[in-house]
PDB file of C-alpha atoms in Angstrom:
ATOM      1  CA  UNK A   1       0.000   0.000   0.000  1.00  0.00           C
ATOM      2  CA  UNK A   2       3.095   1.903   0.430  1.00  0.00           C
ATOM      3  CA  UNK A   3       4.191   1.862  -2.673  1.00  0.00           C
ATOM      4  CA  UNK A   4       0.939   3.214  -4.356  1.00  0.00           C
ATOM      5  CA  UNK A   5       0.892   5.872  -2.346  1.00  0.00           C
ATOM      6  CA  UNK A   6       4.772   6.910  -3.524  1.00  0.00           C
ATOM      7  CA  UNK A   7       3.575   5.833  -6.917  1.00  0.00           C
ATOM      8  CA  UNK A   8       0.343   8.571  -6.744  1.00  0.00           C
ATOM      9  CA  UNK A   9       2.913  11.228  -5.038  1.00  0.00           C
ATOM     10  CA  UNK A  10       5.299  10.765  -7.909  1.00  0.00           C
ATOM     11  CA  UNK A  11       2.681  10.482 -10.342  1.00  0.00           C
ATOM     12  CA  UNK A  12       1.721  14.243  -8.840  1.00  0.00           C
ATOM     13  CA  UNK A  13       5.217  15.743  -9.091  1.00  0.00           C
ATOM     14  CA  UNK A  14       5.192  14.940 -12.433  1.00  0.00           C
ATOM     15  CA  UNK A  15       2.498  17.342 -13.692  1.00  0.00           C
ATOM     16  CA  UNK A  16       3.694  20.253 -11.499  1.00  0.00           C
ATOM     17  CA  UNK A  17       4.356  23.042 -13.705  1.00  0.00           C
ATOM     18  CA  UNK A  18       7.164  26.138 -13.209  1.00  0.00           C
ATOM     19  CA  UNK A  19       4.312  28.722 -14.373  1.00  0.00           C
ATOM     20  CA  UNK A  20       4.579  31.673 -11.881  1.00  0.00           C
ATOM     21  CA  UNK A  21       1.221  31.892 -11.734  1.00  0.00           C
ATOM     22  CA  UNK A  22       0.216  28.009 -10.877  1.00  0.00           C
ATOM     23  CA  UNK A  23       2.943  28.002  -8.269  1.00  0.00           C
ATOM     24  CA  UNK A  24       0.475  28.977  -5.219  1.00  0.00           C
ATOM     25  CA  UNK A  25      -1.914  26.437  -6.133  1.00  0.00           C
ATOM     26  CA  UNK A  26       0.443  23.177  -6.634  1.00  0.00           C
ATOM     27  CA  UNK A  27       2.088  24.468  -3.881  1.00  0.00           C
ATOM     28  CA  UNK A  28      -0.961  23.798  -1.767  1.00  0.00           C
ATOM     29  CA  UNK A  29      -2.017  20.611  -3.268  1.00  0.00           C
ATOM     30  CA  UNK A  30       1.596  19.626  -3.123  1.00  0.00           C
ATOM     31  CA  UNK A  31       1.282  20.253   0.729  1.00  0.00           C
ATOM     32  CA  UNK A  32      -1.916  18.327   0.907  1.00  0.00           C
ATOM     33  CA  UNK A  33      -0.484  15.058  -1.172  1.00  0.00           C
ATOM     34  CA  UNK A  34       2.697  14.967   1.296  1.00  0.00           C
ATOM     35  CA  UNK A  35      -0.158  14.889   4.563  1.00  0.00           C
ATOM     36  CA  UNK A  36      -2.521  12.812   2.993  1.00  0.00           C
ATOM     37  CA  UNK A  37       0.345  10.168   2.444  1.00  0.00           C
ATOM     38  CA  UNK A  38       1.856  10.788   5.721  1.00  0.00           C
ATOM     39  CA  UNK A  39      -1.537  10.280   7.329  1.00  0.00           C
ATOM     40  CA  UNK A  40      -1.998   6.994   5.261  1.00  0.00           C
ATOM     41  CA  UNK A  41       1.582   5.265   5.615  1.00  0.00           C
ATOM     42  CA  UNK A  42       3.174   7.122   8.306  1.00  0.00           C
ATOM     43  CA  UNK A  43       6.205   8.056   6.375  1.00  0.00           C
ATOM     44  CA  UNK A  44       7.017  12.120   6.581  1.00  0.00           C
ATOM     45  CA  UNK A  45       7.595  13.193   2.761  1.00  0.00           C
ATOM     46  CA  UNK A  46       9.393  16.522   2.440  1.00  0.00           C
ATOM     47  CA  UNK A  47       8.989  17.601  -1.596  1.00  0.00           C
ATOM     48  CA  UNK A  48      11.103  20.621  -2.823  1.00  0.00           C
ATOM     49  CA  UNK A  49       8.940  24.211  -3.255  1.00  0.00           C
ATOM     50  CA  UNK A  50       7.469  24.314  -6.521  1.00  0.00           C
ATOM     51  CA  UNK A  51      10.371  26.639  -8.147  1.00  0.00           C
ATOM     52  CA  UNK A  52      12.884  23.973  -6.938  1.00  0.00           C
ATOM     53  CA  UNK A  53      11.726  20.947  -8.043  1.00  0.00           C
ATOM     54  CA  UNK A  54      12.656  21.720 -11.668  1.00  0.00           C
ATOM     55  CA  UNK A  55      16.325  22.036 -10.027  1.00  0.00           C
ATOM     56  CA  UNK A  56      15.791  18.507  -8.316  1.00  0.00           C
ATOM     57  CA  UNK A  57      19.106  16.712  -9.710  1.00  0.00           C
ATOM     58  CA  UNK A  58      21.620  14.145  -8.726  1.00  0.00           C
ATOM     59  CA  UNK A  59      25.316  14.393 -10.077  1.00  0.00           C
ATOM     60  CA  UNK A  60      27.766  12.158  -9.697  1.00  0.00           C
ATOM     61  CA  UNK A  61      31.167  10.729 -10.801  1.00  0.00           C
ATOM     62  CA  UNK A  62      31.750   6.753 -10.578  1.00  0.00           C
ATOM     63  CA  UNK A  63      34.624   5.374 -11.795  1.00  0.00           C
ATOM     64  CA  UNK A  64      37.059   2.467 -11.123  1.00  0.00           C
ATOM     65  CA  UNK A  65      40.713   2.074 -12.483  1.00  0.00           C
ATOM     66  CA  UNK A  66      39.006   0.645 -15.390  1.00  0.00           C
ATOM     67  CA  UNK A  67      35.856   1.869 -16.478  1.00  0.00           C
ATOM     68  CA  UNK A  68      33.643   5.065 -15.732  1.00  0.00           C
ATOM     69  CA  UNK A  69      30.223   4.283 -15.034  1.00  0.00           C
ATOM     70  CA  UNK A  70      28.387   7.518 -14.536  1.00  0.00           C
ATOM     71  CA  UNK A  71      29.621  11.497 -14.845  1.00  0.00           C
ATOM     72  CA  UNK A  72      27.968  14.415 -13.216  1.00  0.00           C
ATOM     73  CA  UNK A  73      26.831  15.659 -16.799  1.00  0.00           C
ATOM     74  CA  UNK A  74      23.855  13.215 -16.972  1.00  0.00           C
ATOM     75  CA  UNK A  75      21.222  14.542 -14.378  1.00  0.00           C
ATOM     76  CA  UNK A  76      19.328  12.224 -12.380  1.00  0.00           C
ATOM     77  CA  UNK A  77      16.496  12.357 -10.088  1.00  0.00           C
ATOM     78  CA  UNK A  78      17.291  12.745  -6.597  1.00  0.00           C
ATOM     79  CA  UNK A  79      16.278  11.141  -3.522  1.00  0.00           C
ATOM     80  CA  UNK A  80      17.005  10.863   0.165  1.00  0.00           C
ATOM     81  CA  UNK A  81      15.680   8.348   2.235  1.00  0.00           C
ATOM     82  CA  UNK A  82      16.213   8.155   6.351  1.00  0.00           C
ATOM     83  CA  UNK A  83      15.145   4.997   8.664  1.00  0.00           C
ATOM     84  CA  UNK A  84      15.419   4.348  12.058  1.00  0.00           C
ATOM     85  CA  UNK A  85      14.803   0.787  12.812  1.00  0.00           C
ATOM     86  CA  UNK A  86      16.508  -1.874  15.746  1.00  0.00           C
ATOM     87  CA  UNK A  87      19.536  -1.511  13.824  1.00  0.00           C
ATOM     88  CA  UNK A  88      19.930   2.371  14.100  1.00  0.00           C
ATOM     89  CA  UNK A  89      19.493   5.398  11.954  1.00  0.00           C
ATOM     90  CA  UNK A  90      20.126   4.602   8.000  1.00  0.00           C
ATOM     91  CA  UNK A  91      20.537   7.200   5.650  1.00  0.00           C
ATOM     92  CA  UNK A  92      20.441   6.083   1.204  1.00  0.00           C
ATOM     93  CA  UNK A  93      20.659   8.175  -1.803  1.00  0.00           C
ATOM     94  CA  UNK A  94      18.509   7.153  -4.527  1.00  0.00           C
ATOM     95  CA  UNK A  95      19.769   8.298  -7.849  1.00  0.00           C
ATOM     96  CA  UNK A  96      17.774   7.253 -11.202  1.00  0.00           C
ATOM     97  CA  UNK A  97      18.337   8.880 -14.902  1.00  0.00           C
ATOM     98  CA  UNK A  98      16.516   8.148 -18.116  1.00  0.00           C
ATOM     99  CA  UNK A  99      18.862   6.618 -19.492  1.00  0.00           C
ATOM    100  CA  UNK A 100      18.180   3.503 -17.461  1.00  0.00           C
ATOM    101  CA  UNK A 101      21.180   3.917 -14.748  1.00  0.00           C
ATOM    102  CA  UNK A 102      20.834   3.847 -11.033  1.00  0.00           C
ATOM    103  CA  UNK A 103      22.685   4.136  -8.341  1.00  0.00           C
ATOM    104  CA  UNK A 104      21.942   3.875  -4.388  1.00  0.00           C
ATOM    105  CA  UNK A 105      24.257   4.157  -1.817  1.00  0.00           C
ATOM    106  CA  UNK A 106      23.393   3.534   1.680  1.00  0.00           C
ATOM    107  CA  UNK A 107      24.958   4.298   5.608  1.00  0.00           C
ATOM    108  CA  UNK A 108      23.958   2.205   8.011  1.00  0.00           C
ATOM    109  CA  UNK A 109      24.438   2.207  12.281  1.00  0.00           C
ATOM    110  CA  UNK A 110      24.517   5.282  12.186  1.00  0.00           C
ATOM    111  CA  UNK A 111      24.461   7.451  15.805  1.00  0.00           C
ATOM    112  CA  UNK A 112      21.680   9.801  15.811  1.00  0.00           C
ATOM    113  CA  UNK A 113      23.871  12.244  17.372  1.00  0.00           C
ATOM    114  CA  UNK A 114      26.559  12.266  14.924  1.00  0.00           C
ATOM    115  CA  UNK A 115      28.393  14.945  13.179  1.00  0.00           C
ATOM    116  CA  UNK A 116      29.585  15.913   9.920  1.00  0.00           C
ATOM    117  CA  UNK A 117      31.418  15.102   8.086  1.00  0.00           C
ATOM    118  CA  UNK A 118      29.852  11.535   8.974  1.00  0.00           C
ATOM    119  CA  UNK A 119      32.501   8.554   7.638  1.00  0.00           C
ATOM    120  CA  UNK A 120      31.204   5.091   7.080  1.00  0.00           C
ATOM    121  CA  UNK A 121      33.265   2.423   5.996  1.00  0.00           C
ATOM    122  CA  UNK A 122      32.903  -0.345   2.666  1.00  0.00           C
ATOM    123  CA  UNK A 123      33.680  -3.764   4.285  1.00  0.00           C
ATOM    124  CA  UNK A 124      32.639  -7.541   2.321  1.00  0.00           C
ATOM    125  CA  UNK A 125      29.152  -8.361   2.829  1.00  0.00           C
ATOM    126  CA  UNK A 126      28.508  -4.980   4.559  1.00  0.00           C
ATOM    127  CA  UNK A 127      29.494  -6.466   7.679  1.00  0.00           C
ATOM    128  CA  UNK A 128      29.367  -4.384  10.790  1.00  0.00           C
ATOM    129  CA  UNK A 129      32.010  -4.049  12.733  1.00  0.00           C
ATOM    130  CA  UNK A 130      30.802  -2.929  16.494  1.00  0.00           C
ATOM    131  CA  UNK A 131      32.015   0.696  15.706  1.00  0.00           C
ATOM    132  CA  UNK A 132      31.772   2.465  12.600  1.00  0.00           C
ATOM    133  CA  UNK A 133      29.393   2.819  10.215  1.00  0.00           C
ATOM    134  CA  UNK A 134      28.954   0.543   7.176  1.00  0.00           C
ATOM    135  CA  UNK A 135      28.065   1.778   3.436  1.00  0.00           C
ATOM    136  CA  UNK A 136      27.472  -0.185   0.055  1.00  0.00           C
ATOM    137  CA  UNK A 137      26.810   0.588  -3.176  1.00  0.00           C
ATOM    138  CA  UNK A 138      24.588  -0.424  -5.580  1.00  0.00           C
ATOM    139  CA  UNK A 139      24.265   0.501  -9.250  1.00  0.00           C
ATOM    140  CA  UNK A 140      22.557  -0.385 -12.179  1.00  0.00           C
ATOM    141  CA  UNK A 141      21.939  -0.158 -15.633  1.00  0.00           C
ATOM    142  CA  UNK A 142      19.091  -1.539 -17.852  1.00  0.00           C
ATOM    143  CA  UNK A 143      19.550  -1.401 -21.741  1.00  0.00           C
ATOM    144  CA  UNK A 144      18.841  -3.516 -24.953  1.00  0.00           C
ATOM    145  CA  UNK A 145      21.061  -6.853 -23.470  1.00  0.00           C
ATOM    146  CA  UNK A 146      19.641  -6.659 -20.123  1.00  0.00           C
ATOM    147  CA  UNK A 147      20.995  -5.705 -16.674  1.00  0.00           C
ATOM    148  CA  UNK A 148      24.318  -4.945 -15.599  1.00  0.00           C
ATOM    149  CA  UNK A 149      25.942  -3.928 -12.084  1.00  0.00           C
ATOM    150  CA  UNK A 150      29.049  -2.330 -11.728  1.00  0.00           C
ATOM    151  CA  UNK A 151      32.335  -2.708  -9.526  1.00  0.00           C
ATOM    152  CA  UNK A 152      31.270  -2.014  -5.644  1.00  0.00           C
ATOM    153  CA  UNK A 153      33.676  -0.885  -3.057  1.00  0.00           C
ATOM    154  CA  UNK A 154      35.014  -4.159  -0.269  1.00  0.00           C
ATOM    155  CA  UNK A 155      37.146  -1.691   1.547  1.00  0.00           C
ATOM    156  CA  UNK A 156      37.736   1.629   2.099  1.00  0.00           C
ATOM    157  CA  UNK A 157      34.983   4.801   3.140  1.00  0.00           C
ATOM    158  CA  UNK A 158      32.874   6.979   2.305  1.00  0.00           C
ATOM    159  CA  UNK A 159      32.462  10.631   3.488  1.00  0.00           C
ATOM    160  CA  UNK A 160      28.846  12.986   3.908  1.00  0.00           C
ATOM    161  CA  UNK A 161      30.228  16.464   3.798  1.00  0.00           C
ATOM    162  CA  UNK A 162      27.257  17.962   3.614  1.00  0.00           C
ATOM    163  CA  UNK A 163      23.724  16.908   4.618  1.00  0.00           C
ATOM    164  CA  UNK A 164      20.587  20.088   4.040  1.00  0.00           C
ATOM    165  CA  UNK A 165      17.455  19.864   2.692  1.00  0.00           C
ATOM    166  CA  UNK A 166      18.488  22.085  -0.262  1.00  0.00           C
ATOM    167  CA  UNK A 167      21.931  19.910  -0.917  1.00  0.00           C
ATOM    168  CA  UNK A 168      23.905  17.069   0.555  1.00  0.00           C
ATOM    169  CA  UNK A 169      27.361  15.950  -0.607  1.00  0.00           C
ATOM    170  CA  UNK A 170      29.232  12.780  -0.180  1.00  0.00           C
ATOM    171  CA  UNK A 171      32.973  11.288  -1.465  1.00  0.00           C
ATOM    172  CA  UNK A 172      33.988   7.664  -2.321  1.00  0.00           C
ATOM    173  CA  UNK A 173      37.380   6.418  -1.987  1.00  0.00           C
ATOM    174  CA  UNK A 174      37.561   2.562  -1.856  1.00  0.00           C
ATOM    175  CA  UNK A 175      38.926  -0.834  -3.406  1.00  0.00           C
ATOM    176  CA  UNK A 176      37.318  -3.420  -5.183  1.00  0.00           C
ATOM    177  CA  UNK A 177      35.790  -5.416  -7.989  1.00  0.00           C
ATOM    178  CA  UNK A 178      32.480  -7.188  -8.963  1.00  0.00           C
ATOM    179  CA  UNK A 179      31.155 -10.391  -7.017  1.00  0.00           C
ATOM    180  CA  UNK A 180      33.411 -13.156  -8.991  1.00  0.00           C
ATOM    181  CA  UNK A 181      36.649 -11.112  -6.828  1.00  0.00           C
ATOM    182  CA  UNK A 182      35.037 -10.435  -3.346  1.00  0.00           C
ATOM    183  CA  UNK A 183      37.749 -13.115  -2.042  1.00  0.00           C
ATOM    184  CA  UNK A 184      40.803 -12.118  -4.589  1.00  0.00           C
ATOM    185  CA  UNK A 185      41.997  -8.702  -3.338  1.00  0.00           C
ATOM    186  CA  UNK A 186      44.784  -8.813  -5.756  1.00  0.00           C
ATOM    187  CA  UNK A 187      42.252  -8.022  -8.411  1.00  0.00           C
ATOM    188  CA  UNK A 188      40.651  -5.226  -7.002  1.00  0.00           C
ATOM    189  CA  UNK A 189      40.500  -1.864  -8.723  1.00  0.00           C
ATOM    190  CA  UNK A 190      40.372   1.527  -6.877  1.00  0.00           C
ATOM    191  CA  UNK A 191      36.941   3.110  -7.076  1.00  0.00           C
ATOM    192  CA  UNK A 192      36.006   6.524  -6.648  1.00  0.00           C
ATOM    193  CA  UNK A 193      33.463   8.708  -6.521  1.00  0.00           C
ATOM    194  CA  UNK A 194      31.621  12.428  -5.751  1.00  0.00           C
ATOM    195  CA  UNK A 195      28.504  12.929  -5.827  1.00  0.00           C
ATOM    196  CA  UNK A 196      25.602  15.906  -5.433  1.00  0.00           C
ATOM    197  CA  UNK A 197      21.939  15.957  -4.653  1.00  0.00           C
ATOM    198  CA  UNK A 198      20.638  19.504  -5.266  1.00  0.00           C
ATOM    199  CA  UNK A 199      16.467  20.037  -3.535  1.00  0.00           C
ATOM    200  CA  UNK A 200      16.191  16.297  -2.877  1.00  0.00           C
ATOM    201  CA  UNK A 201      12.621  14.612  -2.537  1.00  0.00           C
ATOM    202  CA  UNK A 202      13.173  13.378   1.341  1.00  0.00           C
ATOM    203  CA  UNK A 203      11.626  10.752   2.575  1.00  0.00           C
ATOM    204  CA  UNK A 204      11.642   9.565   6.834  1.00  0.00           C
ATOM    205  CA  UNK A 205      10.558   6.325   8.355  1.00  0.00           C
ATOM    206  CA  UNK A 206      10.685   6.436  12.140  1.00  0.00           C
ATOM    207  CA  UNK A 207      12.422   9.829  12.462  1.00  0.00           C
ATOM    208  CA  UNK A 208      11.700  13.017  12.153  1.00  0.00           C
ATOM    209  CA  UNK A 209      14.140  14.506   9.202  1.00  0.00           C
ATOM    210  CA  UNK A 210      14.638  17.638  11.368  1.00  0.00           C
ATOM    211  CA  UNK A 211      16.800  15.604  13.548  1.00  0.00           C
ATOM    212  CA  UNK A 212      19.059  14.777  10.546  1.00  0.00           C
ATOM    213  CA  UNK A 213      19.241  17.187   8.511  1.00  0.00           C
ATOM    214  CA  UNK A 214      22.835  19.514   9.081  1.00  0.00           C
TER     215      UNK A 214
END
């Protein structure tokens, strides 16, 4: 039931326009859609003001020694996404483009009282260690032969420099490969990556997003 409820609110955001003169008017049924969901699923949805959410972009750079898999020159929708759950605060991006790429990157056991810049470390199977937080990396790409995935950091961190509602801004600097070389270090490539999210749609499951947001 969740999901049609995203679905409809997505579905919405779609048909806003940037005419100056509509703006008070989807502003208020913009309002209404984000407590009528809230009301229905419990999940707080922030949606940038009507003149941002033509700015709503994600940029980023990810490459490995070998191969570049996405530049900031191809814009992609932008979402961030906080849960709190028995396993602490989590914090994903959600990037998706047209051109059927995706990537998601997500921080897990993560204090609710931390700071920026907030460092998380890439470990095999995402495997916490008692201390620090964990991220992983996912990305995608859908064309005419199918699905592919990408290298994924097994080592090394990544950084949240910045964290707002308007912008948040994160760095990659790891090691690794695809799934065949999880256990073969000596094949892993470095991988690296910077990315942007510029007026974010925000979504919260058991946490209010004033609490996270720097």
């Amino acid at each position: 039931m969740k999901a049609i409820y995203f679905l409809q609110l997505l579905w919405l955001v779609s048909l806003l326009s940037c005419n100056k003169a509509k703006e008070s008017m989807q502003d208020a049924v913009t309002d209404a859609m984000e407590n009528a969901i809230e009301r229905k699923t419990g999940t707080q949805i922030d949606l940038p003001d009507t003149s941002e959410m033509a700015d709503n972009g994600g940029f980023i750079n990810y490459k490995s020694a070998t191969k570049t898999y996405l530049t900031e020159k191809e814009k992609m929708q932008a979402t961030v996404i906080f849960q709190k759950d028995n396993d602490g605060l989590s914090i994903a991006f959600q990037m998706t483009g047209e051109n059927g790429k995706s990537f998601v990157t997500t921080i897990s056991h993560i204090s609710e009282k931390f700071k920026l810049p907030l460092k998380a470390k890439f470990a095999i199977s995402n495997k916490y260690d008692g201390e620090n937080p964990t991220a992983n990396i996912t990305f995608m790409e859908v064309n005419d032969t199918g699905m592919k995935s990408s290298e994924v950091p097994f080592e090394g961190k990544m950084v949240i420099t910045k964290l707002s509602k308007d912008e948040v801004v994160f760095e990659i600097n790891g090691k690794g490969s695809d799934a065949m070389n999880i256990d073969s270090p000596s094949n892993w490539n470095e991988i690296t990556g910077n990315g942007k999210l510029v007026h974010p749609i925000i979504l919260s499951y058991g946490i209010d997003k004033n609490n996270i947001l720097k």
